[in-house]
Amino acid sequence: MTDSTSPHPAFSRDTGHAAIVRALGNSPFLSLLLDREHQLAARLNSGELPLREAKSIGDEPAARALRLARRRLALVVAIGDLSNALDLTAVTHALSDFADAALDRAIRTAIEERTPGAEPIGFTAIALGKQGSRELNYSSDIDPILLFDPQTLPTRPREDPGEAAVRIGRRVVELLQALDGDGYVLRIDLRLRPSPEVTPIVIPIEAAISYYESQALPWERAAFIRARVCAGDMTLGARFLDAIRPFVWRRSLDFGAIGEIVDITRRIRDHHSQGQAFGPGYDLKRGRGGIREVEFFAQIHQLIHGGRNPALRLGDTRAALAALAAAGLIDTEDARALTDAYVALRTIEHRVQMIDDRQTHHLPLGDALDRVARLDGRSDGAALLDYLRPHVEHVAAVFDRLVPPTGSALSPDHKRLVEQLEASGFADAEGAAARIGLWRTGRYPALRSPAAKVALEAVLPGIVAAFADAPVPQAALQRFDSLLERMPSAINIFRLLEARPALASLLAAVLSHAPTLAEELARRPALLDGLIDATALEPVGDLATLLSEMEAAERGADYQVRLDHVRRIVGDKRFALGVQIIAGAADPLEVSAGYARVAEAAIEALTTATIDEFTRAHGPVPGSEFVILALGRLGGGALTHASDLDLIYLFTGEFSAESDGPRPLGATLYYNRLAQRVTAALSVATAAGPLYSVDTRLRPSGAQGPLVVSVESFARYQREDAWTWEHMALTRARPIFGSGNARAAVQVEIDAVLAGARRKRDVAADAAEMRSEMAAHKNPVGPLDAKLLPGGLVDLEFTVHTLQLAHRMGFDPGLARAIDLLGQFLPAGIGSAYQLLTRLLVTLRLVAPDAREPDAAATRALVARAIGVDDWAAVLAGLDAARQEVTTAWKGVIDGNDSRIDGG
């Protein structure tokens, strides 16, 4: 038989009887319960497992009702567990749900006793630890934080709310913890509240929020990973957790929290040294390879990644491990092994606690260990140890990989330091030692505090090792020095590098090769946070995924908050894309497309936010909307790290229309002011960093014309007044903001103009004149300028666009696709030339923004690898060949006869 409302198919007369026999033979506590609850014992013995009934709390006075309910639940859960009818999840959920219900009943009773008839509000309990994650032990205590709201807590006449709250809290503890003839309900530990040595047991909610925002210790952040509202005023509790969420889940992580958890682990291993070694007496919770290390492994990764990935904010340990593995942040096999070990260790922990209902975590010695083994259905203690040993060893091995070994400190003596640096393989050990000596003396403000000096010494061995192996050690060290010089605080980056030693090697590569990225890192050290997992070296998502991430800030949030949110994401993504090239993790062509997707998503998100803000004051223009047209490299979906954004702003509808908000504006003025704000949102530098330079000079009449025109005016201009160079720009135009209908309407006009609805012009002559004028006023930046050199990308673009306009075909905003469509008019090698020139441009924007040959051989090798050739000589040869290919094509176009006249 089973509980009709909660069936447990694995439970039967036979399994129930076998579990009861094991309980009677090995557990004095369960034997006592079977004797005292003889009717319930009979039902269990007959094959019935009334779990839902056992979890219910009766109508007797609270103290007795809670104790009887706890006694019944302890028996049903134990027999269900021993019979394998209840798995670990069912066991811990049943125990945790009862703890929630008991705590809630105690709060309501305490309030009712003091203020009869009052609504039980203004007093809440936040569950931490295993209660918070619904993972309570069989004999666990609970660790709630009790909070109250002075404005809503029921009080007696002239009673101070703080005093009332403490009295309610004391009564709650008494109802649950006091031992009488029926036993007890729950042991309560209130020491996880803020500053427990000086604060009352119940704290005002605003004081608690203030504490966690300004004074809390790093380990308390980890404690709140598993926090949830569990009893009392649930609305009040939710308000508290919402308020402190930024404290727990920080986007730019203070890696001191990670170090704190690691230190806690080391201290636990030292303090409980007698329980570290596996065998009889082993501490299942705190021992090396035990339960705590599985939990800490998950929590450390959650703290690192959870600020950026809300899907990882899970209290349940096994669910967190699964989510981390699904996100690619931990090894799938490690996650499986840790989960299996957690189930095994927790199950045996429950067996140990079932013996005498004691909150113990140690495997007992001698005959007592055999008793635990038999309770679990094993022959003896040796068999139990054989079962647990591989789990413990695997957990210890995985956790030891996470905790970095303490490195050998670098000597403060200069001579000895030079010797250590030479031993590390540092070529210029003398210069490196001198620089390190200046750091130690507090040369820069970021290095002068005692905490900064301690953090520096902790990370120096790892930095030195990474920089000694760097492609260009001196450049890495010098740029790291420049970074320290400009940082207001270096503690966080030191702790990050200490917590993630492998990141030092990637940082060394970035500093060795990429002055552009080093400069950005100096402005925003938090950019390094984005590299703490392998996903930073994977392609950025598609447009929808990026837009979803950028719009994660609530639509109703403050305008500046929304803008800064997008700016942070753009900064992170652009930096990570650049690092992908340095690390050899991506083709520069893919990175270029990624840059463009990030920019397009940013335009969508920022423009939407700006429109929301603008319409609050001016309302929308009925029957009209804002449209943005991308041109140039953005239109073609291929940006570099340094690209600006070529945009044209348009609006649909009549220019004579007027907005309908509190401060109405005519359509033309309305959209020109809106466009100015959109441009500012995209380009104005803030604390979150600059985004893009915006170029709107391709609009009708250029800088002399209005910033925004109607779609009708734009179409008329393109048909009647536009010059050849404007039609060439139009070949890469692409609507990127506006409704589907608005974008389609603009695209129809673009297609018509490109198809021939425009004035007749000598396209080749105009193009040749324009290219000559550009060359006279815009010289190549350096000898490797793949864009502006003769035969570079600009010449290639002129070639393609001239052919497109002359033949009215081959139109595609993407240059690579346009080249394919124009294949009959172009040399066979022009596509390969485009790819080489683009790869070179994208790469050099990072490693040689002056377009000159890099000094370091390692950087030259990186460029060769990025563009897909063997060495630097092949880079130069490839560039020359590509330029020759483009020059031939361009000369053929301007000298040929078939591209002379563009018919209308």
PDB file of N, CA, C and O in Angstrom, residues 83-139:
ATOM      1  N   SER A  83      14.524   2.133   2.906  1.00  0.00           N
ATOM      2  CA  SER A  83      13.947   1.187   1.950  1.00  0.00           C
ATOM      3  C   SER A  83      14.238   1.573   0.509  1.00  0.00           C
ATOM      4  O   SER A  83      13.834   0.857  -0.412  1.00  0.00           O
ATOM      5  N   ASN A  84      14.902   2.714   0.324  1.00  0.00           N
ATOM      6  CA  ASN A  84      15.203   3.263  -1.004  1.00  0.00           C
ATOM      7  C   ASN A  84      13.965   3.714  -1.754  1.00  0.00           C
ATOM      8  O   ASN A  84      14.017   3.952  -2.976  1.00  0.00           O
ATOM      9  N   ALA A  85      12.846   3.886  -1.041  1.00  0.00           N
ATOM     10  CA  ALA A  85      11.657   4.443  -1.681  1.00  0.00           C
ATOM     11  C   ALA A  85      11.791   5.939  -1.862  1.00  0.00           C
ATOM     12  O   ALA A  85      11.194   6.518  -2.773  1.00  0.00           O
ATOM     13  N   LEU A  86      12.560   6.586  -0.987  1.00  0.00           N
ATOM     14  CA  LEU A  86      12.805   8.021  -1.086  1.00  0.00           C
ATOM     15  C   LEU A  86      14.274   8.240  -1.424  1.00  0.00           C
ATOM     16  O   LEU A  86      15.155   7.759  -0.702  1.00  0.00           O
ATOM     17  N   ASP A  87      14.522   8.948  -2.498  1.00  0.00           N
ATOM     18  CA  ASP A  87      15.907   9.267  -2.828  1.00  0.00           C
ATOM     19  C   ASP A  87      16.351  10.479  -2.013  1.00  0.00           C
ATOM     20  O   ASP A  87      15.581  11.042  -1.230  1.00  0.00           O
ATOM     21  N   LEU A  88      17.599  10.890  -2.209  1.00  0.00           N
ATOM     22  CA  LEU A  88      18.136  11.982  -1.407  1.00  0.00           C
ATOM     23  C   LEU A  88      17.323  13.259  -1.586  1.00  0.00           C
ATOM     24  O   LEU A  88      17.066  13.983  -0.621  1.00  0.00           O
ATOM     25  N   THR A  89      16.897  13.542  -2.807  1.00  0.00           N
ATOM     26  CA  THR A  89      16.108  14.751  -3.046  1.00  0.00           C
ATOM     27  C   THR A  89      14.799  14.707  -2.271  1.00  0.00           C
ATOM     28  O   THR A  89      14.417  15.693  -1.624  1.00  0.00           O
ATOM     29  N   ALA A  90      14.103  13.596  -2.320  1.00  0.00           N
ATOM     30  CA  ALA A  90      12.831  13.482  -1.601  1.00  0.00           C
ATOM     31  C   ALA A  90      13.030  13.620  -0.101  1.00  0.00           C
ATOM     32  O   ALA A  90      12.228  14.266   0.591  1.00  0.00           O
ATOM     33  N   VAL A  91      14.110  13.059   0.412  1.00  0.00           N
ATOM     34  CA  VAL A  91      14.391  13.126   1.849  1.00  0.00           C
ATOM     35  C   VAL A  91      14.664  14.563   2.277  1.00  0.00           C
ATOM     36  O   VAL A  91      14.063  15.091   3.222  1.00  0.00           O
ATOM     37  N   THR A  92      15.598  15.220   1.583  1.00  0.00           N
ATOM     38  CA  THR A  92      15.972  16.570   2.005  1.00  0.00           C
ATOM     39  C   THR A  92      14.842  17.567   1.775  1.00  0.00           C
ATOM     40  O   THR A  92      14.671  18.501   2.560  1.00  0.00           O
ATOM     41  N   HIS A  93      14.070  17.383   0.722  1.00  0.00           N
ATOM     42  CA  HIS A  93      12.935  18.279   0.504  1.00  0.00           C
ATOM     43  C   HIS A  93      11.883  18.110   1.591  1.00  0.00           C
ATOM     44  O   HIS A  93      11.303  19.105   2.070  1.00  0.00           O
ATOM     45  N   ALA A  94      11.613  16.870   1.975  1.00  0.00           N
ATOM     46  CA  ALA A  94      10.625  16.642   3.033  1.00  0.00           C
ATOM     47  C   ALA A  94      11.074  17.291   4.343  1.00  0.00           C
ATOM     48  O   ALA A  94      10.287  17.961   5.024  1.00  0.00           O
ATOM     49  N   LEU A  95      12.334  17.111   4.694  1.00  0.00           N
ATOM     50  CA  LEU A  95      12.849  17.691   5.934  1.00  0.00           C
ATOM     51  C   LEU A  95      12.866  19.219   5.865  1.00  0.00           C
ATOM     52  O   LEU A  95      12.511  19.901   6.835  1.00  0.00           O
ATOM     53  N   SER A  96      13.255  19.764   4.710  1.00  0.00           N
ATOM     54  CA  SER A  96      13.338  21.219   4.557  1.00  0.00           C
ATOM     55  C   SER A  96      11.951  21.853   4.536  1.00  0.00           C
ATOM     56  O   SER A  96      11.732  22.911   5.153  1.00  0.00           O
ATOM     57  N   ASP A  97      11.024  21.241   3.846  1.00  0.00           N
ATOM     58  CA  ASP A  97       9.668  21.794   3.783  1.00  0.00           C
ATOM     59  C   ASP A  97       9.013  21.783   5.162  1.00  0.00           C
ATOM     60  O   ASP A  97       8.284  22.716   5.524  1.00  0.00           O
ATOM     61  N   PHE A  98       9.285  20.738   5.922  1.00  0.00           N
ATOM     62  CA  PHE A  98       8.749  20.722   7.287  1.00  0.00           C
ATOM     63  C   PHE A  98       9.376  21.832   8.122  1.00  0.00           C
ATOM     64  O   PHE A  98       8.679  22.502   8.899  1.00  0.00           O
ATOM     65  N   ALA A  99      10.676  22.037   7.978  1.00  0.00           N
ATOM     66  CA  ALA A  99      11.329  23.112   8.732  1.00  0.00           C
ATOM     67  C   ALA A  99      10.723  24.465   8.388  1.00  0.00           C
ATOM     68  O   ALA A  99      10.493  25.307   9.274  1.00  0.00           O
ATOM     69  N   ASP A 100      10.429  24.687   7.119  1.00  0.00           N
ATOM     70  CA  ASP A 100       9.772  25.937   6.718  1.00  0.00           C
ATOM     71  C   ASP A 100       8.427  26.077   7.409  1.00  0.00           C
ATOM     72  O   ASP A 100       8.097  27.132   7.968  1.00  0.00           O
ATOM     73  N   ALA A 101       7.635  24.997   7.336  1.00  0.00           N
ATOM     74  CA  ALA A 101       6.283  25.042   7.914  1.00  0.00           C
ATOM     75  C   ALA A 101       6.329  25.223   9.427  1.00  0.00           C
ATOM     76  O   ALA A 101       5.529  25.973  10.011  1.00  0.00           O
ATOM     77  N   ALA A 102       7.290  24.556  10.074  1.00  0.00           N
ATOM     78  CA  ALA A 102       7.398  24.666  11.530  1.00  0.00           C
ATOM     79  C   ALA A 102       7.815  26.077  11.933  1.00  0.00           C
ATOM     80  O   ALA A 102       7.279  26.655  12.890  1.00  0.00           O
ATOM     81  N   LEU A 103       8.765  26.651  11.218  1.00  0.00           N
ATOM     82  CA  LEU A 103       9.206  28.009  11.527  1.00  0.00           C
ATOM     83  C   LEU A 103       8.078  29.005  11.299  1.00  0.00           C
ATOM     84  O   LEU A 103       7.877  29.939  12.088  1.00  0.00           O
ATOM     85  N   ASP A 104       7.322  28.801  10.245  1.00  0.00           N
ATOM     86  CA  ASP A 104       6.199  29.700   9.969  1.00  0.00           C
ATOM     87  C   ASP A 104       5.131  29.584  11.056  1.00  0.00           C
ATOM     88  O   ASP A 104       4.585  30.600  11.519  1.00  0.00           O
ATOM     89  N   ARG A 105       4.838  28.366  11.464  1.00  0.00           N
ATOM     90  CA  ARG A 105       3.844  28.160  12.525  1.00  0.00           C
ATOM     91  C   ARG A 105       4.312  28.814  13.824  1.00  0.00           C
ATOM     92  O   ARG A 105       3.527  29.455  14.542  1.00  0.00           O
ATOM     93  N   ALA A 106       5.607  28.699  14.120  1.00  0.00           N
ATOM     94  CA  ALA A 106       6.137  29.293  15.343  1.00  0.00           C
ATOM     95  C   ALA A 106       6.042  30.820  15.296  1.00  0.00           C
ATOM     96  O   ALA A 106       5.698  31.467  16.298  1.00  0.00           O
ATOM     97  N   ILE A 107       6.343  31.425  14.160  1.00  0.00           N
ATOM     98  CA  ILE A 107       6.251  32.887  14.033  1.00  0.00           C
ATOM     99  C   ILE A 107       4.813  33.345  14.214  1.00  0.00           C
ATOM    100  O   ILE A 107       4.530  34.314  14.945  1.00  0.00           O
ATOM    101  N   ARG A 108       3.898  32.667  13.534  1.00  0.00           N
ATOM    102  CA  ARG A 108       2.492  33.053  13.632  1.00  0.00           C
ATOM    103  C   ARG A 108       1.975  32.889  15.065  1.00  0.00           C
ATOM    104  O   ARG A 108       1.218  33.726  15.574  1.00  0.00           O
ATOM    105  N   THR A 109       2.404  31.814  15.723  1.00  0.00           N
ATOM    106  CA  THR A 109       1.970  31.578  17.101  1.00  0.00           C
ATOM    107  C   THR A 109       2.514  32.658  18.026  1.00  0.00           C
ATOM    108  O   THR A 109       1.793  33.195  18.879  1.00  0.00           O
ATOM    109  N   ALA A 110       3.795  33.007  17.861  1.00  0.00           N
ATOM    110  CA  ALA A 110       4.412  34.013  18.721  1.00  0.00           C
ATOM    111  C   ALA A 110       3.730  35.372  18.574  1.00  0.00           C
ATOM    112  O   ALA A 110       3.519  36.096  19.557  1.00  0.00           O
ATOM    113  N   ILE A 111       3.379  35.728  17.347  1.00  0.00           N
ATOM    114  CA  ILE A 111       2.689  37.007  17.117  1.00  0.00           C
ATOM    115  C   ILE A 111       1.278  36.961  17.685  1.00  0.00           C
ATOM    116  O   ILE A 111       0.817  37.917  18.333  1.00  0.00           O
ATOM    117  N   GLU A 112       0.590  35.852  17.476  1.00  0.00           N
ATOM    118  CA  GLU A 112      -0.798  35.727  17.960  1.00  0.00           C
ATOM    119  C   GLU A 112      -0.840  35.751  19.485  1.00  0.00           C
ATOM    120  O   GLU A 112      -1.749  36.358  20.078  1.00  0.00           O
ATOM    121  N   GLU A 113       0.107  35.115  20.135  1.00  0.00           N
ATOM    122  CA  GLU A 113       0.124  35.112  21.599  1.00  0.00           C
ATOM    123  C   GLU A 113       0.285  36.527  22.160  1.00  0.00           C
ATOM    124  O   GLU A 113      -0.295  36.852  23.203  1.00  0.00           O
ATOM    125  N   ARG A 114       1.046  37.366  21.483  1.00  0.00           N
ATOM    126  CA  ARG A 114       1.318  38.711  21.996  1.00  0.00           C
ATOM    127  C   ARG A 114       0.258  39.724  21.559  1.00  0.00           C
ATOM    128  O   ARG A 114      -0.076  40.641  22.298  1.00  0.00           O
ATOM    129  N   THR A 115      -0.228  39.569  20.340  1.00  0.00           N
ATOM    130  CA  THR A 115      -1.207  40.528  19.800  1.00  0.00           C
ATOM    131  C   THR A 115      -2.331  39.736  19.137  1.00  0.00           C
ATOM    132  O   THR A 115      -2.364  39.608  17.911  1.00  0.00           O
ATOM    133  N   PRO A 116      -3.251  39.185  19.921  1.00  0.00           N
ATOM    134  CA  PRO A 116      -4.304  38.317  19.370  1.00  0.00           C
ATOM    135  C   PRO A 116      -5.074  39.006  18.248  1.00  0.00           C
ATOM    136  O   PRO A 116      -5.439  40.178  18.341  1.00  0.00           O
ATOM    137  N   GLY A 117      -5.270  38.260  17.169  1.00  0.00           N
ATOM    138  CA  GLY A 117      -6.043  38.764  16.051  1.00  0.00           C
ATOM    139  C   GLY A 117      -5.258  39.599  15.061  1.00  0.00           C
ATOM    140  O   GLY A 117      -5.772  39.940  13.991  1.00  0.00           O
ATOM    141  N   ALA A 118      -4.039  39.940  15.390  1.00  0.00           N
ATOM    142  CA  ALA A 118      -3.236  40.776  14.477  1.00  0.00           C
ATOM    143  C   ALA A 118      -2.767  39.940  13.291  1.00  0.00           C
ATOM    144  O   ALA A 118      -2.472  38.744  13.414  1.00  0.00           O
ATOM    145  N   GLU A 119      -2.687  40.574  12.153  1.00  0.00           N
ATOM    146  CA  GLU A 119      -2.187  39.893  10.976  1.00  0.00           C
ATOM    147  C   GLU A 119      -0.692  39.630  11.145  1.00  0.00           C
ATOM    148  O   GLU A 119       0.056  40.525  11.550  1.00  0.00           O
ATOM    149  N   PRO A 120      -0.246  38.420  10.872  1.00  0.00           N
ATOM    150  CA  PRO A 120       1.174  38.081  11.091  1.00  0.00           C
ATOM    151  C   PRO A 120       2.068  38.653   9.989  1.00  0.00           C
ATOM    152  O   PRO A 120       2.566  37.924   9.127  1.00  0.00           O
ATOM    153  N   ILE A 121       2.292  39.940  10.022  1.00  0.00           N
ATOM    154  CA  ILE A 121       3.143  40.592   9.029  1.00  0.00           C
ATOM    155  C   ILE A 121       4.271  41.329   9.746  1.00  0.00           C
ATOM    156  O   ILE A 121       4.280  41.455  10.963  1.00  0.00           O
ATOM    157  N   GLY A 122       5.226  41.809   8.954  1.00  0.00           N
ATOM    158  CA  GLY A 122       6.304  42.604   9.523  1.00  0.00           C
ATOM    159  C   GLY A 122       7.415  41.799  10.172  1.00  0.00           C
ATOM    160  O   GLY A 122       8.331  42.370  10.762  1.00  0.00           O
ATOM    161  N   PHE A 123       7.361  40.471  10.044  1.00  0.00           N
ATOM    162  CA  PHE A 123       8.378  39.591  10.645  1.00  0.00           C
ATOM    163  C   PHE A 123       8.634  38.464   9.654  1.00  0.00           C
ATOM    164  O   PHE A 123       7.707  37.766   9.246  1.00  0.00           O
ATOM    165  N   THR A 124       9.883  38.305   9.250  1.00  0.00           N
ATOM    166  CA  THR A 124      10.188  37.305   8.226  1.00  0.00           C
ATOM    167  C   THR A 124      11.434  36.522   8.582  1.00  0.00           C
ATOM    168  O   THR A 124      12.277  36.992   9.360  1.00  0.00           O
ATOM    169  N   ALA A 125      11.541  35.345   8.011  1.00  0.00           N
ATOM    170  CA  ALA A 125      12.708  34.485   8.208  1.00  0.00           C
ATOM    171  C   ALA A 125      13.347  34.186   6.863  1.00  0.00           C
ATOM    172  O   ALA A 125      12.659  33.758   5.926  1.00  0.00           O
ATOM    173  N   ILE A 126      14.654  34.418   6.769  1.00  0.00           N
ATOM    174  CA  ILE A 126      15.431  34.103   5.568  1.00  0.00           C
ATOM    175  C   ILE A 126      16.228  32.833   5.851  1.00  0.00           C
ATOM    176  O   ILE A 126      17.057  32.810   6.768  1.00  0.00           O
ATOM    177  N   ALA A 127      15.957  31.786   5.101  1.00  0.00           N
ATOM    178  CA  ALA A 127      16.670  30.525   5.296  1.00  0.00           C
ATOM    179  C   ALA A 127      18.026  30.590   4.602  1.00  0.00           C
ATOM    180  O   ALA A 127      18.127  30.971   3.433  1.00  0.00           O
ATOM    181  N   LEU A 128      19.072  30.220   5.321  1.00  0.00           N
ATOM    182  CA  LEU A 128      20.413  30.104   4.759  1.00  0.00           C
ATOM    183  C   LEU A 128      20.856  28.653   4.837  1.00  0.00           C
ATOM    184  O   LEU A 128      20.145  27.789   5.363  1.00  0.00           O
ATOM    185  N   GLY A 129      22.037  28.380   4.360  1.00  0.00           N
ATOM    186  CA  GLY A 129      22.593  27.042   4.481  1.00  0.00           C
ATOM    187  C   GLY A 129      21.727  25.998   3.807  1.00  0.00           C
ATOM    188  O   GLY A 129      21.079  26.240   2.790  1.00  0.00           O
ATOM    189  N   LYS A 130      21.703  24.821   4.399  1.00  0.00           N
ATOM    190  CA  LYS A 130      21.007  23.705   3.776  1.00  0.00           C
ATOM    191  C   LYS A 130      19.485  23.874   3.792  1.00  0.00           C
ATOM    192  O   LYS A 130      18.792  23.325   2.938  1.00  0.00           O
ATOM    193  N   GLN A 131      18.958  24.629   4.743  1.00  0.00           N
ATOM    194  CA  GLN A 131      17.527  24.901   4.673  1.00  0.00           C
ATOM    195  C   GLN A 131      17.229  25.784   3.464  1.00  0.00           C
ATOM    196  O   GLN A 131      16.247  25.561   2.751  1.00  0.00           O
ATOM    197  N   GLY A 132      18.088  26.768   3.222  1.00  0.00           N
ATOM    198  CA  GLY A 132      17.867  27.647   2.082  1.00  0.00           C
ATOM    199  C   GLY A 132      17.880  26.905   0.761  1.00  0.00           C
ATOM    200  O   GLY A 132      17.123  27.230  -0.155  1.00  0.00           O
ATOM    201  N   SER A 133      18.718  25.882   0.638  1.00  0.00           N
ATOM    202  CA  SER A 133      18.802  25.123  -0.609  1.00  0.00           C
ATOM    203  C   SER A 133      17.908  23.889  -0.609  1.00  0.00           C
ATOM    204  O   SER A 133      17.962  23.100  -1.552  1.00  0.00           O
ATOM    205  N   ARG A 134      17.103  23.731   0.412  1.00  0.00           N
ATOM    206  CA  ARG A 134      16.210  22.564   0.581  1.00  0.00           C
ATOM    207  C   ARG A 134      17.038  21.273   0.591  1.00  0.00           C
ATOM    208  O   ARG A 134      16.666  20.277  -0.006  1.00  0.00           O
ATOM    209  N   GLU A 135      18.129  21.303   1.361  1.00  0.00           N
ATOM    210  CA  GLU A 135      19.019  20.152   1.464  1.00  0.00           C
ATOM    211  C   GLU A 135      19.283  19.782   2.926  1.00  0.00           C
ATOM    212  O   GLU A 135      20.372  19.321   3.264  1.00  0.00           O
ATOM    213  N   LEU A 136      18.313  19.993   3.805  1.00  0.00           N
ATOM    214  CA  LEU A 136      18.535  19.755   5.230  1.00  0.00           C
ATOM    215  C   LEU A 136      18.937  18.308   5.512  1.00  0.00           C
ATOM    216  O   LEU A 136      18.454  17.366   4.880  1.00  0.00           O
ATOM    217  N   ASN A 137      19.817  18.160   6.506  1.00  0.00           N
ATOM    218  CA  ASN A 137      20.190  16.838   7.007  1.00  0.00           C
ATOM    219  C   ASN A 137      19.074  16.231   7.831  1.00  0.00           C
ATOM    220  O   ASN A 137      18.132  16.913   8.251  1.00  0.00           O
ATOM    221  N   TYR A 138      19.256  14.949   8.122  1.00  0.00           N
ATOM    222  CA  TYR A 138      18.277  14.258   8.944  1.00  0.00           C
ATOM    223  C   TYR A 138      18.201  14.877  10.336  1.00  0.00           C
ATOM    224  O   TYR A 138      17.119  15.007  10.909  1.00  0.00           O
ATOM    225  N   SER A 139      19.332  15.267  10.899  1.00  0.00           N
ATOM    226  CA  SER A 139      19.344  15.893  12.226  1.00  0.00           C
ATOM    227  C   SER A 139      19.989  17.267  12.163  1.00  0.00           C
ATOM    228  O   SER A 139      20.794  17.648  13.015  1.00  0.00           O
TER     229      SER A 139
END
